[in-house]
Short mmCIF file of C-alpha atoms and ligand atoms in Angstrom, two decimals:
data_model
loop_
_atom_site.label_atom_id
_atom_site.label_comp_id
_atom_site.label_asym_id
_atom_site.label_seq_id
_atom_site.Cartn_x
_atom_site.Cartn_y
_atom_site.Cartn_z
CA MET A 1473 0.00 0.00 0.00
CA LYS A 1474 1.32 3.44 -0.93
CA LYS A 1475 2.19 5.76 1.97
CA MET A 1476 0.73 9.25 2.22
CA ARG A 1477 2.61 12.07 3.92
CA ALA A 1478 0.85 13.49 6.99
CA GLY A 1479 1.82 16.67 8.82
CA ILE A 1480 0.63 17.26 12.39
CA ILE A 1481 -0.48 20.66 13.64
CA GLY A 1482 -0.75 20.64 17.45
CA ALA A 1483 2.08 19.08 19.47
CA GLY A 1484 0.20 18.59 22.73
CA ASN A 1485 -0.90 15.73 24.94
CA ILE A 1486 -2.52 13.54 22.29
CA SER A 1487 0.17 13.99 19.62
CA ASP A 1488 2.36 11.10 20.88
CA ILE A 1489 -0.12 8.40 19.96
CA TYR A 1490 -0.44 9.85 16.43
CA LEU A 1491 3.33 10.26 16.14
CA ALA A 1492 3.66 6.56 16.97
CA ALA A 1493 0.98 5.53 14.42
CA PRO A 1494 3.39 4.78 11.50
CA SER A 1495 4.81 1.88 13.52
CA LYS A 1496 1.35 0.24 13.39
CA PHE A 1497 -0.08 1.53 10.11
CA SER A 1498 2.26 1.12 7.16
CA ASN A 1499 0.45 3.61 4.89
CA ILE A 1500 1.09 6.60 7.20
CA GLU A 1501 4.30 8.61 6.90
CA MET A 1502 4.64 11.30 9.56
CA ALA A 1503 6.27 14.01 7.49
CA GLY A 1504 6.44 16.85 10.00
CA ILE A 1505 4.97 18.69 12.96
CA ALA A 1506 4.17 22.31 13.85
CA ASP A 1507 2.52 24.14 16.73
CA LEU A 1508 1.62 27.70 17.64
CA LEU A 1509 4.28 27.22 20.33
CA SER A 1510 7.21 26.20 18.14
CA HIS A 1511 9.26 24.76 21.03
CA LYS A 1512 6.55 22.11 21.60
CA ALA A 1513 6.72 21.00 17.97
CA LYS A 1514 10.52 21.01 18.04
CA GLU A 1515 10.57 18.76 21.11
CA LYS A 1516 8.23 16.19 19.50
CA ALA A 1517 10.06 16.39 16.16
CA GLU A 1518 13.33 15.53 17.91
CA LEU A 1519 11.74 12.76 19.95
CA TYR A 1520 10.23 11.06 16.88
CA SER A 1521 12.97 12.02 14.39
CA ILE A 1522 10.66 13.81 11.98
CA PRO A 1523 10.94 17.26 10.35
CA PHE A 1524 10.06 20.30 12.43
CA TYR A 1525 8.32 23.35 10.99
CA GLU A 1526 8.77 26.73 12.68
CA THR A 1527 5.10 27.70 12.15
CA PRO A 1528 1.84 25.97 11.16
CA ASP A 1529 1.87 28.09 7.97
CA ASP A 1530 5.29 26.69 6.98
CA LEU A 1531 3.88 23.18 7.26
CA LEU A 1532 0.69 24.09 5.36
CA GLU A 1533 2.78 25.58 2.57
CA ASP A 1534 4.93 22.48 2.07
CA PRO A 1535 3.64 20.96 -1.21
CA THR A 1536 4.94 17.51 -0.29
CA ILE A 1537 2.45 17.13 2.60
CA ASP A 1538 -0.72 15.28 1.55
CA ILE A 1539 -2.77 15.34 4.77
CA ILE A 1540 -2.94 17.70 7.74
CA VAL A 1541 -3.62 15.98 11.05
CA ASN A 1542 -5.26 18.62 13.23
CA LEU A 1543 -4.49 17.99 16.92
CA THR A 1544 -5.07 21.53 18.15
CA ILE A 1545 -7.58 22.55 20.81
CA PRO A 1546 -11.28 22.57 19.74
CA SER A 1547 -11.51 26.36 19.30
CA ALA A 1548 -8.77 26.17 16.62
CA HIS A 1549 -10.18 23.14 14.75
CA ALA A 1550 -12.29 25.01 12.17
CA LYS A 1551 -9.56 27.50 11.27
CA ILE A 1552 -6.90 24.81 10.78
CA ASN A 1553 -9.28 22.44 8.96
CA LEU A 1554 -10.26 25.19 6.51
CA ALA A 1555 -6.63 26.30 6.07
CA ALA A 1556 -5.59 22.71 5.28
CA LEU A 1557 -8.24 22.48 2.55
CA ASP A 1558 -7.30 25.94 1.21
CA HIS A 1559 -3.76 24.61 0.80
CA GLY A 1560 -5.08 21.67 -1.24
CA LYS A 1561 -4.58 19.10 1.50
CA HIS A 1562 -6.85 16.44 2.94
CA VAL A 1563 -7.47 16.88 6.65
CA TYR A 1564 -7.96 14.46 9.53
CA SER A 1565 -9.15 16.35 12.60
CA GLU A 1566 -9.42 15.52 16.25
CA LYS A 1567 -12.97 15.91 17.50
CA PRO A 1568 -15.08 17.96 17.31
CA LEU A 1569 -14.94 18.90 13.60
CA ALA A 1570 -15.53 22.53 14.66
CA THR A 1571 -17.13 24.20 17.66
CA ARG A 1572 -20.02 25.64 15.61
CA TYR A 1573 -22.22 23.81 13.13
CA GLU A 1574 -21.99 26.74 10.67
CA ASP A 1575 -18.20 26.33 10.56
CA GLY A 1576 -18.52 22.56 10.23
CA LYS A 1577 -20.74 23.03 7.19
CA LYS A 1578 -18.18 25.37 5.59
CA ILE A 1579 -15.49 22.71 6.06
CA ILE A 1580 -17.57 19.97 4.41
CA GLU A 1581 -18.73 22.26 1.58
CA LYS A 1582 -15.16 23.35 0.86
CA ALA A 1583 -13.86 19.78 0.91
CA THR A 1584 -16.62 18.66 -1.46
CA ALA A 1585 -15.92 21.57 -3.84
CA LEU A 1586 -12.18 20.82 -3.85
CA ASN A 1587 -12.59 17.02 -3.96
CA LEU A 1588 -10.58 16.63 -0.76
CA ARG A 1589 -11.24 14.32 2.20
CA VAL A 1590 -12.18 15.34 5.73
CA GLY A 1591 -11.70 12.73 8.43
CA VAL A 1592 -12.83 13.26 12.02
CA ALA A 1593 -12.03 11.46 15.27
CA PRO A 1594 -13.04 9.36 17.09
CA ASP A 1595 -11.64 6.34 15.26
CA THR A 1596 -12.59 4.14 18.21
CA ILE A 1597 -15.75 3.45 16.16
CA LEU A 1598 -13.49 1.30 13.95
CA GLY A 1599 -12.27 -0.65 16.97
CA ALA A 1600 -13.21 -4.21 17.80
CA GLY A 1601 -15.66 -3.21 20.55
CA ILE A 1602 -17.96 -0.90 18.62
CA GLN A 1603 -17.67 -2.94 15.40
CA THR A 1604 -18.72 -6.10 17.26
CA ALA A 1605 -21.78 -4.27 18.63
CA VAL A 1606 -22.57 -2.96 15.12
CA GLN A 1607 -22.41 -6.51 13.79
CA LEU A 1608 -24.74 -7.82 16.54
CA VAL A 1609 -27.27 -5.07 15.73
CA ASN A 1610 -27.03 -5.66 11.98
CA GLU A 1611 -27.43 -9.42 12.21
CA GLY A 1612 -30.58 -8.98 14.32
CA LYS A 1613 -29.15 -10.66 17.43
CA ILE A 1614 -31.41 -8.57 19.71
CA GLY A 1615 -34.38 -8.30 17.32
CA LYS A 1616 -35.90 -5.01 16.29
CA ILE A 1617 -34.04 -2.09 17.87
CA VAL A 1618 -36.14 -0.10 20.35
CA GLY A 1619 -33.71 2.34 21.93
CA ALA A 1620 -30.36 3.01 23.53
CA LYS A 1621 -28.81 4.78 26.51
CA ALA A 1622 -25.38 6.36 26.82
CA PHE A 1623 -23.67 7.54 30.00
CA MET A 1624 -20.48 9.61 30.00
CA MET A 1625 -20.07 9.97 33.75
CA GLY A 1626 -16.99 11.56 35.26
CA SER A 1627 -15.44 14.19 37.45
CA GLY A 1628 -13.58 16.02 34.65
CA PRO A 1629 -10.10 15.91 33.06
CA GLU A 1630 -8.43 18.36 35.49
CA SER A 1631 -7.28 15.37 37.55
CA TRP A 1632 -4.87 14.20 34.81
CA HIS A 1633 -4.54 16.76 31.97
CA PRO A 1634 -1.69 19.28 32.38
CA ASN A 1635 -3.65 22.10 30.64
CA PRO A 1636 -7.33 21.36 31.35
CA ALA A 1637 -8.84 24.86 30.90
CA PHE A 1638 -9.84 24.24 27.25
CA PHE A 1639 -12.08 21.37 28.34
CA TYR A 1640 -14.30 23.95 30.06
CA GLU A 1641 -14.58 26.45 27.21
CA THR A 1642 -17.34 26.75 24.60
CA GLY A 1643 -16.85 23.91 22.15
CA ALA A 1644 -15.69 21.49 24.84
CA GLY A 1645 -17.34 20.45 28.13
CA PRO A 1646 -18.43 16.84 28.56
CA LEU A 1647 -20.77 16.97 25.56
CA PHE A 1648 -18.43 18.44 22.92
CA ASP A 1649 -15.27 16.81 24.31
CA MET A 1650 -16.43 13.30 25.24
CA GLY A 1651 -19.83 13.27 23.54
CA PRO A 1652 -18.33 12.52 20.10
CA TYR A 1653 -17.20 9.06 21.32
CA TYR A 1654 -20.67 8.18 22.58
CA LEU A 1655 -22.68 9.93 19.86
CA SER A 1656 -20.54 8.62 16.97
CA SER A 1657 -21.01 5.13 18.40
CA LEU A 1658 -24.78 5.58 18.69
CA LEU A 1659 -24.86 6.90 15.12
CA VAL A 1660 -22.95 3.98 13.59
CA LEU A 1661 -25.17 1.62 15.59
CA LEU A 1662 -28.53 3.31 14.94
CA GLY A 1663 -28.16 5.66 11.95
CA PRO A 1664 -28.90 9.39 11.64
CA VAL A 1665 -30.86 11.40 14.20
CA ASP A 1666 -34.04 13.26 13.29
CA SER A 1667 -34.48 15.50 16.33
CA VAL A 1668 -33.05 16.29 19.75
CA THR A 1669 -33.79 18.08 23.00
CA GLY A 1670 -31.78 18.56 26.15
CA ILE A 1671 -31.28 20.07 29.57
CA ALA A 1672 -27.85 21.39 30.50
CA GLN A 1673 -26.33 23.12 33.49
CA THR A 1674 -22.99 24.41 34.73
CA THR A 1675 -22.77 23.07 38.26
CA TYR A 1676 -19.44 24.67 39.21
CA LEU A 1677 -18.40 28.05 37.77
CA GLU A 1678 -14.73 27.51 38.61
CA ARG A 1679 -12.53 24.39 38.56
CA THR A 1680 -9.15 23.63 40.16
CA ILE A 1681 -6.24 21.91 38.38
CA LYS A 1682 -5.25 18.76 40.26
CA SER A 1683 -2.48 17.40 38.03
CA GLN A 1684 1.28 17.98 37.89
CA GLU A 1685 3.00 21.35 37.96
CA ARG A 1686 -0.06 23.60 37.96
CA ALA A 1687 -1.95 21.84 40.78
CA GLY A 1688 -4.04 24.30 42.79
CA GLU A 1689 -4.52 26.86 39.96
CA THR A 1690 -8.16 27.70 39.25
CA PHE A 1691 -9.86 28.61 35.97
CA PRO A 1692 -13.39 29.65 34.93
CA VAL A 1693 -16.01 27.37 33.37
CA THR A 1694 -17.85 28.84 30.36
CA THR A 1695 -19.76 25.83 29.01
CA PRO A 1696 -22.36 23.41 30.44
CA THR A 1697 -20.79 20.57 32.38
CA HIS A 1698 -23.83 18.44 33.24
CA VAL A 1699 -25.95 17.58 30.19
CA GLU A 1700 -29.00 15.39 29.54
CA GLY A 1701 -30.08 14.76 25.95
CA LEU A 1702 -32.94 12.93 24.26
CA MET A 1703 -32.74 11.86 20.63
CA GLN A 1704 -35.24 10.54 18.14
CA PHE A 1705 -33.52 8.72 15.28
CA LYS A 1706 -34.81 8.77 11.69
CA SER A 1707 -35.59 5.06 12.20
CA ASN A 1708 -37.92 6.11 15.08
CA VAL A 1709 -35.61 4.51 17.64
CA THR A 1710 -35.10 6.75 20.69
CA ALA A 1711 -31.97 7.22 22.79
CA SER A 1712 -30.69 9.33 25.65
CA ILE A 1713 -27.28 10.53 26.71
CA THR A 1714 -25.99 11.88 30.00
CA ALA A 1715 -22.65 13.66 29.70
CA THR A 1716 -21.17 15.09 32.86
CA PHE A 1717 -17.88 16.29 34.35
CA ASP A 1718 -19.66 17.09 37.62
CA ILE A 1719 -20.22 13.81 39.43
CA HIS A 1720 -17.98 11.83 41.72
CA GLN A 1721 -18.48 8.25 40.55
CA SER A 1722 -20.97 6.01 38.74
CA LYS A 1723 -21.58 2.33 38.04
CA LEU A 1724 -23.81 2.96 35.02
CA PRO A 1725 -22.90 1.27 31.71
CA PHE A 1726 -21.21 3.28 28.93
CA ILE A 1727 -23.81 2.40 26.30
CA GLU A 1728 -26.62 -0.14 26.11
CA VAL A 1729 -28.74 -0.92 23.05
CA TYR A 1730 -32.17 -2.43 23.59
CA GLY A 1731 -34.02 -4.64 21.10
CA SER A 1732 -37.29 -6.56 21.02
CA LYS A 1733 -35.38 -9.78 21.81
CA GLY A 1734 -32.39 -8.70 23.85
CA THR A 1735 -29.85 -6.12 24.99
CA ILE A 1736 -26.27 -5.33 23.95
CA HIS A 1737 -23.83 -3.96 26.49
CA VAL A 1738 -21.40 -1.79 24.50
CA PRO A 1739 -17.89 -1.21 25.89
CA ASP A 1740 -16.24 2.16 26.59
CA PRO A 1741 -16.45 4.06 23.27
CA ASN A 1742 -13.29 5.99 24.19
CA LEU A 1743 -11.40 2.69 23.79
CA PHE A 1744 -11.01 0.28 20.90
CA GLY A 1745 -11.56 -3.09 22.55
CA GLY A 1746 -14.28 -5.08 24.29
CA PRO A 1747 -15.74 -6.85 26.04
CA VAL A 1748 -19.10 -6.79 24.28
CA SER A 1749 -21.82 -8.75 26.02
CA TYR A 1750 -25.39 -9.41 25.03
CA LEU A 1751 -28.50 -11.07 26.36
CA ALA A 1752 -30.68 -12.58 23.64
CA GLU A 1753 -33.92 -14.53 23.67
CA GLY A 1754 -33.24 -18.26 23.53
CA GLU A 1755 -29.70 -18.04 24.92
CA ALA A 1756 -28.76 -18.87 28.50
CA GLY A 1757 -27.94 -15.57 30.23
CA TRP A 1758 -25.45 -12.88 29.23
CA GLN A 1759 -22.96 -14.00 26.57
CA GLU A 1760 -19.65 -12.43 25.63
CA ALA A 1761 -19.52 -11.88 21.87
CA PRO A 1762 -16.34 -12.84 19.99
CA LEU A 1763 -14.69 -9.62 18.82
CA VAL A 1764 -14.80 -9.00 15.08
CA SER A 1765 -11.35 -7.46 14.66
CA GLY A 1766 -7.93 -7.26 16.24
CA TYR A 1767 -8.04 -3.52 16.97
CA ILE A 1768 -8.25 -3.63 20.75
CA GLY A 1769 -5.39 -1.46 22.05
CA ASN A 1770 -4.98 2.32 21.79
CA GLU A 1771 -5.07 2.29 17.99
CA ARG A 1772 -5.50 6.05 17.38
CA GLY A 1773 -4.33 6.57 13.81
CA LEU A 1774 -6.58 3.76 12.57
CA GLY A 1775 -9.07 6.31 11.20
CA LEU A 1776 -6.27 8.19 9.43
CA SER A 1777 -4.92 4.94 7.98
CA ASP A 1778 -8.43 3.97 6.82
CA MET A 1779 -8.80 7.41 5.20
CA ILE A 1780 -5.51 6.91 3.30
CA GLU A 1781 -6.59 3.45 2.17
CA SER A 1782 -10.00 4.84 1.14
CA ILE A 1783 -8.46 7.69 -0.88
CA GLN A 1784 -6.34 5.14 -2.73
CA SER A 1785 -9.26 2.71 -3.23
CA ASP A 1786 -11.68 5.52 -4.07
CA HIS A 1787 -14.31 4.55 -1.50
CA GLN A 1788 -15.80 6.36 1.49
CA HIS A 1789 -13.58 6.44 4.57
CA TYR A 1790 -15.23 5.38 7.83
CA CYS A 1791 -14.57 8.34 10.18
CA HIS A 1792 -15.79 10.84 7.64
CA GLY A 1793 -16.70 14.51 7.73
CA GLU A 1794 -20.46 14.10 7.27
CA LEU A 1795 -20.56 11.86 10.35
CA GLY A 1796 -18.52 14.44 12.29
CA LEU A 1797 -20.84 17.19 11.06
CA HIS A 1798 -23.95 15.28 12.16
CA VAL A 1799 -22.39 14.78 15.61
CA LEU A 1800 -21.59 18.51 15.75
CA GLU A 1801 -25.10 19.58 14.75
CA LEU A 1802 -26.58 17.14 17.26
CA MET A 1803 -24.46 18.53 20.11
CA GLU A 1804 -25.10 22.16 19.18
CA LYS A 1805 -28.86 21.66 18.83
CA LEU A 1806 -28.98 19.73 22.10
CA LEU A 1807 -27.43 22.67 23.97
CA GLU A 1808 -29.57 25.21 22.08
CA SER A 1809 -32.73 23.30 22.95
CA SER A 1810 -31.72 23.40 26.58
CA VAL A 1811 -31.64 27.21 26.49
CA GLU A 1812 -34.76 27.56 24.31
CA ARG A 1813 -36.73 24.71 25.96
CA THR A 1814 -37.52 23.33 22.50
CA PHE A 1815 -37.18 20.14 20.42
CA LYS A 1816 -34.90 20.71 17.40
CA THR A 1817 -34.78 18.93 14.04
CA LEU A 1818 -31.42 18.22 12.42
CA GLU A 1819 -30.74 19.13 8.79
CA SER A 1820 -27.53 17.15 8.26
CA ASN A 1821 -27.42 13.48 7.29
CA PHE A 1822 -24.84 10.78 6.66
CA SER A 1823 -24.40 7.22 5.48
CA MET A 1824 -21.74 4.69 6.42
CA ARG A 1825 -19.79 2.27 4.27
CA THR A 1826 -20.29 -1.34 5.33
CA LEU A 1827 -17.05 -2.85 6.50
CA PRO A 1828 -15.92 -6.33 5.58
CA GLU A 1829 -16.51 -8.78 8.44
CA LYS A 1830 -12.85 -8.63 9.46
CA VAL A 1831 -12.01 -4.90 9.71
N1 NAD B 2659 -5.47 14.44 25.52
C1 NAD B 2659 -6.20 13.39 25.20
O1 NAD B 2659 -6.16 12.32 25.84
C2 NAD B 2659 -7.10 13.44 24.00
C3 NAD B 2659 -7.70 12.27 23.62
C4 NAD B 2659 -8.46 12.26 22.48
C5 NAD B 2659 -8.64 13.42 21.78
N2 NAD B 2659 -8.09 14.58 22.18
C6 NAD B 2659 -8.35 15.79 21.39
O2 NAD B 2659 -7.14 16.21 20.78
C7 NAD B 2659 -7.12 17.65 20.69
C8 NAD B 2659 -5.90 18.16 21.39
O3 NAD B 2659 -5.92 17.73 22.72
P1 NAD B 2659 -4.61 17.73 23.62
O4 NAD B 2659 -4.98 17.04 24.86
O5 NAD B 2659 -3.43 17.25 22.84
O6 NAD B 2659 -4.46 19.31 23.91
P2 NAD B 2659 -3.15 20.11 24.34
O7 NAD B 2659 -3.61 21.38 24.94
O8 NAD B 2659 -2.25 19.22 25.13
O9 NAD B 2659 -2.44 20.38 22.94
C9 NAD B 2659 -2.97 21.22 21.95
C10 NAD B 2659 -1.82 21.85 21.18
O10 NAD B 2659 -2.37 22.65 20.12
C11 NAD B 2659 -1.62 23.85 20.04
N3 NAD B 2659 -2.45 24.87 19.40
C12 NAD B 2659 -3.53 25.50 19.91
N4 NAD B 2659 -4.04 26.35 19.01
C13 NAD B 2659 -3.27 26.24 17.90
C14 NAD B 2659 -3.29 26.87 16.62
N5 NAD B 2659 -4.22 27.78 16.31
N6 NAD B 2659 -2.35 26.53 15.72
C15 NAD B 2659 -1.39 25.61 16.03
N7 NAD B 2659 -1.33 24.98 17.24
C16 NAD B 2659 -2.25 25.30 18.15
C17 NAD B 2659 -1.24 24.16 21.48
O11 NAD B 2659 -0.12 25.02 21.57
C18 NAD B 2659 -0.97 22.78 22.03
O12 NAD B 2659 0.39 22.40 21.91
C19 NAD B 2659 -8.43 18.14 21.30
O13 NAD B 2659 -9.37 18.33 20.28
C20 NAD B 2659 -8.86 16.96 22.19
O14 NAD B 2659 -10.26 16.89 22.32
C21 NAD B 2659 -7.30 14.62 23.26
#
């Protein structure tokens, strides 16, 4: 398989796993890295023995780079994604695609006009866990699908992230930051959403950093941190999501899918592996399903590799822009409905390519 040359913009916390991706995915060549803070990019470039670019613009202007991998903070996603396309490059972006649906639409429209690809995290939806659940749904293991529930329950990333303030700005919070894992999974399991409503609150107006050097520093919270959402899918299935950074602990499942003849217990959508268990009519108790693929570790880069393979095979890549846009519209409308006390209909749509049984 032919390699494509990827350049990373954003040399922060998550960049290491992407920088290590070429060792697992032979079609990715990491061709360089840049950051607003050039010393951060330089450090990573030295660590991984790849070229360093003084500024993001220098990297964007290099004609030998095929794909920009956007690992910046959410508020910079739209600008970098659009700049990548303007420079004639495909883009694979960390989630969310943008912080506003209007910007997300501009990204997809531009990519379509220029015949370039937009890929969006999370690629955990290609992992063995979610793909096994998708297969169980598609083969009718639990009968006709009735509904689903998703719970993203936590106390927030300030316990481990060195720079957690961005998680509490508009365009992040538990819904925009973690929601894409849960919502993308629900969407590949159940299809597009028709309408949404929600209730959201900001329980604590200030948070305190608990990790590493900056422990004890406080910062303001400017986005809802405790969110309840209700979704009606186009298939008439209903689902709910709770996304919170405000609770202490929970024993709720990550995601469950309910059918007329059984239930599927879906593993953590932030991870790639299982276990996936299900209870189905006619079978004795909960069963663990055999996983459909070998992607069970931290395989971030899988979505980028799939996008490269899809460009070369001229088929739709799995973690694609329309899916990311639908997730973005869903999250934005959920929060809007919370303020307006309304039920909102989505305008975006998407379809997924069916994967071969062994991903
Ligand atoms: N940290 C994780 O475990 C994790 C996991 C999955 C996804 N993500 C996602 O990855 C993205 C980055 O997260 P992170 O944890 O690495 O954040 P981070 O704050 O550690 O790193 C972000 C980097 O982007 C740079 N940056 C910001 N604005 C920029 C701009 N306009 N141009 C160029 N560089 C810019 C910053 O200087 C910083 O080095 C976020 O979208 C996050 O949701 C993070």
